[in-house]
Amino acid sequence: MAYPGYPPSDGYPAFPGYPPTGQESVYPPAGQYSYPAVPGGYPPAGGGTYPAAPPNAGYPGAAAYPAPGGYPGVPQAGGMPPYPGAPTGPGFGVPPAGLGFGGYPQPPAQNYAGGGPAQIPVGYPGGQAPSPMPGLPAAVVQGTQGTIQAASNFDAGRDAEILRKAMKGFGTDEQAIINVVANRSNDQRQKIKAAFKTMYGKDLIKDLKSELSGNVEELILALFMPSTYYDAWSLRHAMKGPGTQERVLIEILCTRTNQEIREIVNCYKSEFGRDIEQDIRADTSGHFERLLVSMCQGNRDENQTVDYQKAQEDAQRLYQAGEGKLGTDESCFNMVLASRSFPQLKATVEAYSRIANRDLLSSIDREFSGNVERGLKTILQCALNRPAFFAERLYYAMKGAGTDDSTLIRIIVTRSEIDLVQIKQMFTQMYQKTLATMIASDTSGDYRRLLLAIVGQ
C-alpha cells in the first residue's frame, strides 16, 4: 500500500527563539516565576549579590528571597539561587527547570515510559510544585492525555453497519464515516474491521480505499492501522526506494519508549520480512547511522529516579567531548543521549548550563550538523518537553506555502491517544494561535473535518 506524497520531503528547523539571542546565560526569562530580569543573567555582572524578590513572590512558601548579600550555599561566581527547601551539594543549587526551549512552559517530569503520574520536583515546600502552565487544569499538567478516548457503550457490529451503509449505493456519506473513526480508539477500530469482515465477508480497508481518495483516504487508512504497524509502515516507506526520509526516522525512533521501539522492530520484521537495523545501515551512514542503530535497540534506561551526581558527571563529560576540546567526541554524545532516561537527561541539561555557561542544545548546534544534529536535539527536546517538540513539527508542516500532509497526518494520528491535548496547549503558547485554527486554514473538505474532529474541535 502506498500513500500519495509519503513520506514528507521537508522537515523542521530548530525551535524558534531558542536560545534567546545573546541571552544564553539569562535564567529565567523575564516575567516567569517572579525572578526579576537582570541583564547578563544571574548573578548580576560584576557583583556578588542578588536582588531581593518582592514579599510572597516566587515559589510557594517563600516569604521572599534573601536580601542582597548573596544566597547561602551558592558560589557567587556563578549559578542561581536555590529555591526554598532545596537540597544542597554537588549538582544542586538551581530550581527545577520550569522552562523548556527559549521560554516554553515546561511540565513537571513525567513517567514518559508508562504515561504515569508526574513526579513532583524535589525541594518544593510541602511537596507542592507551582503550576508550570498557569491557568491549565491540574489534571492536564500532571499527566498526558489524548484527544481520542475509547467510546463507552461501544458496539463493533453497529459501527460496522454504519460504515457499510455510508459506502453502499451511489455516493459516500463521508460525515458518517468521520463520526465513527474520529470517536473510537485504535483498539476499537481494529474490532470494527474484524466485525465488518465477519458480517459482510468484505475487507473494510479495501472498501474505504475504493470510496475515498487523496489526503482523507490517507488519514482514514492511518487511523485504521494498528499503532505499532503504522510506525513500522512509516519507517519502511521512509527508507523504501531511492532516497531516505531521515526526519521520519528521527521523529519515530528518537521519541518512542523502549517497549514501543521493540514492538516496532518486531512488527517491521514480521510484516515486511526485513531487519530494520540492516535497512538503517544501508540507508544512512556515519554518526547518524550509529545514533539510529542505538535508538532501535530499545534499551534506554527508564528509571525515573534522577541521579544528580551522575548528571553532573555526564554534563562534564559532554563539555569535555565538545565545547571543552578541539574537535568533537561524537561517541560520547551518542552514549549519553542514547542510554540515559529522559528525566536524567533533563537534569544533565541543567548541570551542563552551569558548567558551560551555555545550554546543551546550543552546544550541539555548534558541534554537529545535518541529521545527527537533528537526532540529538530531538532526544533532548523530548527530555525537556515532548509536547513542544511535536507542536513545533506540526507548525512547520503547515507554515508557508503548501502543507506537509503526511507529517501532519502522522503526528495527529500517532499522538491522538497519548498527548495531543498537551501538544495543542503547547502549540497555542508557542505560536499564539490554536492548532485547530491553523489546520482549518491549511486544509479543506472532509480532510479538514476529520482532522478537526480528531483534535477535538
GROMACS .gro file of C-alpha atoms in nm:
model
  457
    1MET     CA    1   0.000   0.000   0.000
    2ALA     CA    2   0.133   0.343  -0.081
    3TYR     CA    3   0.017   0.681   0.036
    4PRO     CA    4   0.037   0.977  -0.201
    5GLY     CA    5   0.315   1.219  -0.119
    6TYR     CA    6   0.450   0.998   0.157
    7PRO     CA    7   0.685   1.045   0.329
    8PRO     CA    8   0.728   1.422   0.362
    9SER     CA    9   1.004   1.591   0.168
   10ASP     CA   10   1.088   1.862   0.415
   11GLY     CA   11   1.145   1.880   0.785
   12TYR     CA   12   1.177   2.123   1.064
   13PRO     CA   13   1.428   2.382   1.171
   14ALA     CA   14   1.543   2.441   1.524
   15PHE     CA   15   1.299   2.558   1.788
   16PRO     CA   16   1.210   2.924   1.727
   17GLY     CA   17   1.382   3.166   1.957
   18TYR     CA   18   1.589   2.906   2.140
   19PRO     CA   19   1.807   3.010   2.299
   20PRO     CA   20   1.723   3.382   2.306
   21THR     CA   21   1.987   3.555   2.100
   22GLY     CA   22   2.266   3.684   2.320
   23GLN     CA   23   2.094   3.561   2.634
   24GLU     CA   24   2.219   3.207   2.664
   25SER     CA   25   2.304   3.262   3.029
   26VAL     CA   26   1.992   3.452   3.129
   27TYR     CA   27   1.776   3.245   3.364
   28PRO     CA   28   1.485   3.254   3.359
   29PRO     CA   29   1.311   3.481   3.102
   30ALA     CA   30   1.167   3.799   3.247
   31GLY     CA   31   0.823   3.765   3.397
   32GLN     CA   32   0.845   3.393   3.478
   33TYR     CA   33   0.807   3.291   3.844
   34SER     CA   34   0.878   3.643   3.973
   35TYR     CA   35   1.252   3.639   3.907
   36PRO     CA   36   1.345   3.997   3.823
   37ALA     CA   37   1.507   4.035   3.480
   38VAL     CA   38   1.876   4.105   3.513
   39PRO     CA   39   2.082   4.199   3.206
   40GLY     CA   40   2.352   3.940   3.159
   41GLY     CA   41   2.177   3.681   3.373
   42TYR     CA   42   2.229   3.561   3.727
   43PRO     CA   43   2.441   3.660   3.907
   44PRO     CA   44   2.446   4.029   3.808
   45ALA     CA   45   2.757   4.115   3.612
   46GLY     CA   46   3.037   4.244   3.829
   47GLY     CA   47   2.863   4.179   4.155
   48GLY     CA   48   2.824   3.903   4.406
   49THR     CA   49   2.472   3.970   4.522
   50TYR     CA   50   2.122   3.905   4.402
   51PRO     CA   51   1.832   4.149   4.415
   52ALA     CA   52   1.564   4.071   4.666
   53ALA     CA   53   1.232   3.945   4.537
   54PRO     CA   54   0.906   4.111   4.640
   55PRO     CA   55   0.744   3.961   4.952
   56ASN     CA   56   0.539   3.648   4.891
   57ALA     CA   57   0.681   3.610   4.543
   58GLY     CA   58   0.833   3.312   4.374
   59TYR     CA   59   0.780   2.956   4.489
   60PRO     CA   60   0.509   2.864   4.741
   61GLY     CA   61   0.613   2.901   5.100
   62ALA     CA   62   0.879   3.160   5.028
   63ALA     CA   63   0.808   3.485   5.208
   64ALA     CA   64   1.079   3.642   4.999
   65TYR     CA   65   1.419   3.565   4.863
   66PRO     CA   66   1.715   3.661   5.081
   67ALA     CA   67   1.805   4.026   5.085
   68PRO     CA   68   2.102   4.149   4.882
   69GLY     CA   69   2.421   3.997   5.004
   70GLY     CA   70   2.417   3.659   4.844
   71TYR     CA   71   2.237   3.329   4.864
   72PRO     CA   72   2.373   3.079   5.114
   73GLY     CA   73   2.545   2.778   4.969
   74VAL     CA   74   2.576   2.921   4.618
   75PRO     CA   75   2.916   3.026   4.482
   76GLN     CA   76   2.898   3.393   4.396
   77ALA     CA   77   3.097   3.340   4.077
   78GLY     CA   78   2.810   3.166   3.906
   79GLY     CA   79   2.496   2.965   3.947
   80MET     CA   80   2.149   3.068   4.059
   81PRO     CA   81   1.970   3.091   4.392
   82PRO     CA   82   1.835   2.769   4.542
   83TYR     CA   83   1.461   2.755   4.577
   84PRO     CA   84   1.326   2.721   4.931
   85GLY     CA   85   1.395   2.382   5.083
   86ALA     CA   86   1.626   2.271   4.804
   87PRO     CA   87   1.889   2.009   4.884
   88THR     CA   88   2.249   2.119   4.876
   89GLY     CA   89   2.562   1.954   4.748
   90PRO     CA   90   2.705   1.866   4.406
   91GLY     CA   91   2.455   1.908   4.128
   92PHE     CA   92   2.211   2.111   4.336
   93GLY     CA   93   2.154   2.480   4.381
   94VAL     CA   94   1.915   2.571   4.099
   95PRO     CA   95   1.539   2.548   4.078
   96PRO     CA   96   1.395   2.259   3.875
   97ALA     CA   97   1.367   2.398   3.524
   98GLY     CA   98   1.022   2.543   3.481
   99LEU     CA   99   1.101   2.642   3.128
  100GLY     CA  100   1.174   2.440   2.821
  101PHE     CA  101   1.303   2.579   2.495
  102GLY     CA  102   1.354   2.955   2.494
  103GLY     CA  103   1.083   3.023   2.749
  104TYR     CA  104   0.834   2.750   2.656
  105PRO     CA  105   0.650   2.635   2.969
  106GLN     CA  106   0.787   2.307   3.098
  107PRO     CA  107   0.566   2.041   3.258
  108PRO     CA  108   0.698   1.856   3.565
  109ALA     CA  109   0.900   1.542   3.496
  110GLN     CA  110   0.668   1.264   3.390
  111ASN     CA  111   0.686   0.891   3.367
  112TYR     CA  112   0.704   0.900   2.989
  113ALA     CA  113   0.769   0.530   2.962
  114GLY     CA  114   0.437   0.436   3.112
  115GLY     CA  115   0.236   0.754   3.088
  116GLY     CA  116   0.204   0.753   3.464
  117PRO     CA  117   0.166   1.042   3.705
  118ALA     CA  118   0.413   1.326   3.711
  119GLN     CA  119   0.683   1.336   3.971
  120ILE     CA  120   0.690   1.642   4.194
  121PRO     CA  121   1.031   1.807   4.161
  122VAL     CA  122   1.237   1.766   4.475
  123GLY     CA  123   1.263   2.052   4.723
  124TYR     CA  124   0.927   2.226   4.698
  125PRO     CA  125   0.779   2.308   5.040
  126GLY     CA  126   0.510   2.055   5.123
  127GLY     CA  127   0.582   1.869   4.802
  128GLN     CA  128   0.367   2.112   4.606
  129ALA     CA  129   0.514   2.245   4.286
  130PRO     CA  130   0.389   2.567   4.131
  131SER     CA  131   0.195   2.511   3.813
  132PRO     CA  132   0.435   2.542   3.520
  133MET     CA  133   0.140   2.611   3.294
  134PRO     CA  134  -0.060   2.885   3.468
  135GLY     CA  135  -0.430   2.859   3.403
  136LEU     CA  136  -0.426   2.493   3.297
  137PRO     CA  137  -0.622   2.236   3.496
  138ALA     CA  138  -0.407   2.042   3.742
  139ALA     CA  139  -0.505   1.713   3.575
  140VAL     CA  140  -0.365   1.836   3.247
  141VAL     CA  141  -0.034   1.945   3.399
  142GLN     CA  142   0.009   1.623   3.595
  143GLY     CA  143  -0.007   1.379   3.305
  144THR     CA  144  -0.051   1.330   2.935
  145GLN     CA  145  -0.385   1.298   2.765
  146GLY     CA  146  -0.513   1.210   2.421
  147THR     CA  147  -0.798   1.383   2.243
  148ILE     CA  148  -0.945   1.045   2.147
  149GLN     CA  149  -1.077   0.823   2.423
  150ALA     CA  150  -1.234   0.479   2.394
  151ALA     CA  151  -1.606   0.518   2.329
  152SER     CA  152  -1.842   0.399   2.600
  153ASN     CA  153  -2.123   0.160   2.506
  154PHE     CA  154  -1.908   0.053   2.210
  155ASP     CA  155  -2.067  -0.192   1.964
  156ALA     CA  156  -1.834  -0.303   1.684
  157GLY     CA  157  -2.118  -0.461   1.485
  158ARG     CA  158  -2.327  -0.144   1.498
  159ASP     CA  159  -2.031   0.066   1.382
  160ALA     CA  160  -1.956  -0.180   1.102
  161GLU     CA  161  -2.316  -0.148   0.987
  162ILE     CA  162  -2.293   0.234   0.991
  163LEU     CA  163  -1.979   0.222   0.774
  164ARG     CA  164  -2.137  -0.027   0.535
  165LYS     CA  165  -2.440   0.198   0.485
  166ALA     CA  166  -2.215   0.502   0.439
  167MET     CA  167  -2.039   0.332   0.146
  168LYS     CA  168  -2.332   0.143  -0.007
  169GLY     CA  169  -2.501   0.264  -0.323
  170PHE     CA  170  -2.436   0.585  -0.512
  171GLY     CA  171  -2.202   0.828  -0.338
  172THR     CA  172  -2.041   0.811   0.003
  173ASP     CA  173  -2.161   0.953   0.334
  174GLU     CA  174  -1.823   1.084   0.448
  175GLN     CA  175  -1.966   1.253   0.756
  176ALA     CA  176  -2.099   0.920   0.886
  177ILE     CA  177  -1.753   0.769   0.842
  178ILE     CA  178  -1.592   1.064   1.020
  179ASN     CA  179  -1.836   1.036   1.311
  180VAL     CA  180  -1.726   0.678   1.370
  181VAL     CA  181  -1.349   0.684   1.312
  182ALA     CA  182  -1.282   1.011   1.499
  183ASN     CA  183  -1.462   0.890   1.811
  184ARG     CA  184  -1.322   0.540   1.855
  185SER     CA  185  -0.989   0.431   1.998
  186ASN     CA  186  -0.743   0.244   1.779
  187ASP     CA  187  -0.826  -0.081   1.958
  188GLN     CA  188  -1.197  -0.025   1.888
  189ARG     CA  189  -1.124   0.042   1.520
  190GLN     CA  190  -0.949  -0.295   1.497
  191LYS     CA  191  -1.262  -0.459   1.636
  192ILE     CA  192  -1.476  -0.274   1.379
  193LYS     CA  193  -1.255  -0.410   1.098
  194ALA     CA  194  -1.297  -0.765   1.228
  195ALA     CA  195  -1.674  -0.725   1.270
  196PHE     CA  196  -1.707  -0.582   0.917
  197LYS     CA  197  -1.538  -0.886   0.764
  198THR     CA  198  -1.745  -1.124   0.977
  199MET     CA  199  -2.073  -0.956   0.889
  200TYR     CA  200  -2.021  -0.882   0.520
  201GLY     CA  201  -1.736  -1.106   0.406
  202LYS     CA  202  -1.552  -0.800   0.278
  203ASP     CA  203  -1.238  -0.613   0.376
  204LEU     CA  204  -1.322  -0.276   0.530
  205ILE     CA  205  -0.991  -0.119   0.423
  206LYS     CA  206  -1.042  -0.216   0.058
  207ASP     CA  207  -1.394  -0.074   0.064
  208LEU     CA  208  -1.270   0.251   0.218
  209LYS     CA  209  -0.993   0.281  -0.042
  210SER     CA  210  -1.247   0.239  -0.321
  211GLU     CA  211  -1.470   0.512  -0.179
  212LEU     CA  212  -1.211   0.770  -0.072
  213SER     CA  213  -0.913   0.946  -0.225
  214GLY     CA  214  -0.633   1.191  -0.151
  215ASN     CA  215  -0.550   1.310   0.198
  216VAL     CA  216  -0.872   1.198   0.360
  217GLU     CA  217  -0.803   0.844   0.235
  218GLU     CA  218  -0.451   0.855   0.378
  219LEU     CA  219  -0.581   0.986   0.710
  220ILE     CA  220  -0.858   0.728   0.749
  221LEU     CA  221  -0.633   0.438   0.648
  222ALA     CA  222  -0.374   0.557   0.902
  223LEU     CA  223  -0.642   0.560   1.172
  224PHE     CA  224  -0.733   0.200   1.092
  225MET     CA  225  -0.374   0.075   1.110
  226PRO     CA  226  -0.270  -0.072   1.447
  227SER     CA  227  -0.044   0.185   1.615
  228THR     CA  228   0.272  -0.027   1.606
  229TYR     CA  229   0.213  -0.125   1.244
  230TYR     CA  230   0.166   0.240   1.143
  231ASP     CA  231   0.504   0.333   1.293
  232ALA     CA  232   0.672   0.034   1.127
  233TRP     CA  233   0.500   0.113   0.797
  234SER     CA  234   0.613   0.476   0.818
  235LEU     CA  235   0.973   0.371   0.880
  236ARG     CA  236   0.966   0.124   0.591
  237HIS     CA  237   0.835   0.383   0.348
  238ALA     CA  238   1.091   0.635   0.473
  239MET     CA  239   1.367   0.400   0.358
  240LYS     CA  240   1.200   0.230   0.061
  241GLY     CA  241   1.314   0.318  -0.290
  242PRO     CA  242   1.558   0.592  -0.386
  243GLY     CA  243   1.638   0.846  -0.118
  244THR     CA  244   1.572   0.836   0.254
  245GLN     CA  245   1.336   1.049   0.459
  246GLU     CA  246   1.566   1.093   0.758
  247ARG     CA  247   1.332   1.320   0.950
  248VAL     CA  248   1.071   1.044   0.966
  249LEU     CA  249   1.332   0.807   1.111
  250ILE     CA  250   1.427   1.071   1.370
  251GLU     CA  251   1.068   1.157   1.459
  252ILE     CA  252   0.978   0.795   1.536
  253LEU     CA  253   1.297   0.629   1.664
  254CYS     CA  254   1.411   0.920   1.884
  255THR     CA  255   1.075   0.979   2.057
  256ARG     CA  256   0.926   0.637   2.136
  257THR     CA  257   0.958   0.436   2.458
  258ASN     CA  258   1.164   0.117   2.483
  259GLN     CA  259   0.857  -0.102   2.463
  260GLU     CA  260   0.722   0.084   2.161
  261ILE     CA  261   1.056   0.056   1.979
  262ARG     CA  262   1.087  -0.315   2.046
  263GLU     CA  263   0.734  -0.373   1.919
  264ILE     CA  264   0.807  -0.165   1.609
  265VAL     CA  265   1.126  -0.365   1.539
  266ASN     CA  266   0.939  -0.696   1.573
  267CYS     CA  267   0.649  -0.572   1.360
  268TYR     CA  268   0.889  -0.448   1.091
  269LYS     CA  269   1.038  -0.797   1.072
  270SER     CA  270   0.710  -0.988   1.074
  271GLU     CA  271   0.515  -0.761   0.836
  272PHE     CA  272   0.787  -0.667   0.586
  273GLY     CA  273   1.028  -0.958   0.628
  274ARG     CA  274   1.317  -0.721   0.681
  275ASP     CA  275   1.562  -0.633   0.958
  276ILE     CA  276   1.524  -0.266   1.047
  277GLU     CA  277   1.883  -0.236   1.168
  278GLN     CA  278   2.013  -0.364   0.834
  279ASP     CA  279   1.788  -0.121   0.647
  280ILE     CA  280   1.912   0.167   0.861
  281ARG     CA  281   2.275   0.072   0.794
  282ALA     CA  282   2.203   0.051   0.420
  283ASP     CA  283   2.027   0.389   0.405
  284THR     CA  284   2.231   0.601   0.646
  285SER     CA  285   2.596   0.642   0.742
  286GLY     CA  286   2.843   0.780   0.993
  287HIS     CA  287   2.738   0.916   1.332
  288PHE     CA  288   2.374   0.943   1.225
  289GLU     CA  289   2.367   0.572   1.141
  290ARG     CA  290   2.516   0.486   1.480
  291LEU     CA  291   2.263   0.705   1.663
  292LEU     CA  292   1.968   0.535   1.488
  293VAL     CA  293   2.111   0.188   1.549
  294SER     CA  294   2.139   0.280   1.918
  295MET     CA  295   1.779   0.400   1.916
  296CYS     CA  296   1.635   0.086   1.760
  297GLN     CA  297   1.783  -0.130   2.038
  298GLY     CA  298   1.511  -0.002   2.273
  299ASN     CA  299   1.747  -0.017   2.571
  300ARG     CA  300   1.730   0.336   2.713
  301ASP     CA  301   1.733   0.348   3.093
  302GLU     CA  302   1.375   0.415   3.200
  303ASN     CA  303   1.433   0.451   3.575
  304GLN     CA  304   1.251   0.772   3.666
  305THR     CA  305   1.472   0.848   3.967
  306VAL     CA  306   1.730   1.115   3.887
  307ASP     CA  307   2.092   1.065   3.993
  308TYR     CA  308   2.215   1.424   4.025
  309GLN     CA  309   2.576   1.323   4.076
  310LYS     CA  310   2.568   1.126   3.750
  311ALA     CA  311   2.402   1.423   3.578
  312GLN     CA  312   2.692   1.643   3.691
  313GLU     CA  313   2.946   1.386   3.568
  314ASP     CA  314   2.769   1.342   3.233
  315ALA     CA  315   2.748   1.717   3.186
  316GLN     CA  316   3.122   1.748   3.249
  317ARG     CA  317   3.188   1.456   3.013
  318LEU     CA  318   2.981   1.619   2.737
  319TYR     CA  319   3.154   1.951   2.788
  320GLN     CA  320   3.496   1.790   2.758
  321ALA     CA  321   3.378   1.600   2.447
  322GLY     CA  322   3.262   1.916   2.271
  323GLU     CA  323   3.299   2.273   2.385
  324GLY     CA  324   3.600   2.194   2.604
  325LYS     CA  325   3.822   2.049   2.332
  326LEU     CA  326   3.932   2.099   1.974
  327GLY     CA  327   3.706   1.879   1.766
  328THR     CA  328   3.418   1.667   1.892
  329ASP     CA  329   3.399   1.322   2.050
  330GLU     CA  330   3.074   1.218   1.886
  331SER     CA  331   3.065   0.877   2.053
  332CYS     CA  332   3.041   1.041   2.396
  333PHE     CA  333   2.730   1.235   2.294
  334ASN     CA  334   2.582   0.918   2.142
  335MET     CA  335   2.647   0.718   2.459
  336VAL     CA  336   2.489   0.968   2.699
  337LEU     CA  337   2.190   1.071   2.489
  338ALA     CA  338   2.107   0.718   2.374
  339SER     CA  339   2.125   0.548   2.712
  340ARG     CA  340   2.012   0.789   2.986
  341SER     CA  341   1.649   0.820   3.091
  342PHE     CA  342   1.463   1.133   2.986
  343PRO     CA  343   1.438   1.273   3.343
  344GLN     CA  344   1.812   1.204   3.383
  345LEU     CA  345   1.887   1.387   3.058
  346LYS     CA  346   1.684   1.684   3.178
  347ALA     CA  347   1.900   1.706   3.491
  348THR     CA  348   2.209   1.674   3.273
  349VAL     CA  349   2.093   1.966   3.059
  350GLU     CA  350   2.058   2.181   3.371
  351ALA     CA  351   2.401   2.078   3.503
  352TYR     CA  352   2.558   2.146   3.163
  353SER     CA  353   2.427   2.503   3.162
  354ARG     CA  354   2.607   2.569   3.491
  355ILE     CA  355   2.933   2.414   3.372
  356ALA     CA  356   2.950   2.556   3.020
  357ASN     CA  357   2.757   2.881   3.065
  358ARG     CA  358   2.573   2.769   2.752
  359ASP     CA  359   2.277   2.540   2.702
  360LEU     CA  360   2.339   2.191   2.565
  361LEU     CA  361   2.117   2.240   2.259
  362SER     CA  362   2.330   2.538   2.156
  363SER     CA  363   2.646   2.333   2.201
  364ILE     CA  364   2.507   2.058   1.979
  365ASP     CA  365   2.428   2.327   1.721
  366ARG     CA  366   2.794   2.431   1.730
  367GLU     CA  367   2.947   2.084   1.736
  368PHE     CA  368   2.723   1.890   1.496
  369SER     CA  369   2.539   1.940   1.170
  370GLY     CA  370   2.285   1.768   0.949
  371ASN     CA  371   2.081   1.466   1.052
  372VAL     CA  372   2.288   1.363   1.354
  373GLU     CA  373   2.239   1.715   1.493
  374ARG     CA  374   1.863   1.687   1.439
  375GLY     CA  375   1.855   1.346   1.604
  376LEU     CA  376   2.049   1.451   1.914
  377LYS     CA  377   1.839   1.766   1.953
  378THR     CA  378   1.518   1.567   1.916
  379ILE     CA  379   1.621   1.342   2.206
  380LEU     CA  380   1.695   1.642   2.427
  381GLN     CA  381   1.376   1.822   2.323
  382CYS     CA  382   1.174   1.516   2.423
  383ALA     CA  383   1.355   1.501   2.757
  384LEU     CA  384   1.271   1.866   2.826
  385ASN     CA  385   0.925   1.899   2.675
  386ARG     CA  386   0.794   1.628   2.443
  387PRO     CA  387   0.463   1.801   2.355
  388ALA     CA  388   0.658   2.113   2.248
  389PHE     CA  389   0.864   1.902   2.006
  390PHE     CA  390   0.555   1.767   1.833
  391ALA     CA  391   0.385   2.108   1.837
  392GLU     CA  392   0.682   2.253   1.652
  393ARG     CA  393   0.676   1.969   1.398
  394LEU     CA  394   0.308   2.036   1.332
  395TYR     CA  395   0.366   2.408   1.294
  396TYR     CA  396   0.634   2.369   1.030
  397ALA     CA  397   0.427   2.107   0.847
  398MET     CA  398   0.173   2.382   0.780
  399LYS     CA  399   0.380   2.700   0.779
  400GLY     CA  400   0.438   2.877   0.450
  401ALA     CA  401   0.326   2.771   0.104
  402GLY     CA  402   0.187   2.420   0.083
  403THR     CA  403   0.127   2.166   0.356
  404ASP     CA  404   0.333   1.861   0.452
  405ASP     CA  405   0.022   1.649   0.483
  406SER     CA  406   0.195   1.322   0.566
  407THR     CA  407   0.374   1.473   0.867
  408LEU     CA  408   0.051   1.642   0.975
  409ILE     CA  409  -0.142   1.315   0.946
  410ARG     CA  410   0.127   1.103   1.111
  411ILE     CA  411   0.162   1.321   1.421
  412ILE     CA  412  -0.211   1.381   1.467
  413VAL     CA  413  -0.282   1.007   1.438
  414THR     CA  414   0.009   0.876   1.647
  415ARG     CA  415  -0.037   1.126   1.932
  416SER     CA  416  -0.420   1.133   1.933
  417GLU     CA  417  -0.444   0.884   2.221
  418ILE     CA  418  -0.123   0.984   2.403
  419ASP     CA  419  -0.060   1.358   2.448
  420LEU     CA  420  -0.243   1.555   2.179
  421VAL     CA  421  -0.416   1.761   2.449
  422GLN     CA  422  -0.077   1.883   2.573
  423ILE     CA  423   0.050   1.930   2.216
  424LYS     CA  424  -0.246   2.159   2.145
  425GLN     CA  425  -0.175   2.362   2.459
  426MET     CA  426   0.194   2.398   2.374
  427PHE     CA  427   0.105   2.493   2.015
  428THR     CA  428  -0.107   2.783   2.138
  429GLN     CA  429   0.159   2.904   2.381
  430MET     CA  430   0.439   2.879   2.126
  431TYR     CA  431   0.266   3.032   1.824
  432GLN     CA  432  -0.020   3.244   1.967
  433LYS     CA  433  -0.275   3.057   1.758
  434THR     CA  434  -0.459   2.731   1.808
  435LEU     CA  435  -0.373   2.412   1.625
  436ALA     CA  436  -0.733   2.391   1.505
  437THR     CA  437  -0.714   2.742   1.357
  438MET     CA  438  -0.403   2.656   1.158
  439ILE     CA  439  -0.546   2.322   1.042
  440ALA     CA  440  -0.865   2.494   0.930
  441SER     CA  441  -0.672   2.749   0.723
  442ASP     CA  442  -0.442   2.489   0.563
  443THR     CA  443  -0.687   2.210   0.477
  444SER     CA  444  -1.034   2.175   0.331
  445GLY     CA  445  -1.335   1.949   0.284
  446ASP     CA  446  -1.372   1.612   0.454
  447TYR     CA  447  -0.999   1.607   0.526
  448ARG     CA  448  -1.032   1.923   0.734
  449ARG     CA  449  -1.347   1.799   0.908
  450LEU     CA  450  -1.182   1.472   1.011
  451LEU     CA  451  -0.862   1.639   1.134
  452LEU     CA  452  -1.062   1.888   1.341
  453ALA     CA  453  -1.275   1.608   1.482
  454ILE     CA  454  -0.961   1.423   1.593
  455VAL     CA  455  -0.803   1.728   1.760
  456GLY     CA  456  -1.127   1.792   1.944
  457GLN     CA  457  -1.277   2.089   1.761
   0.00000   0.00000   0.00000
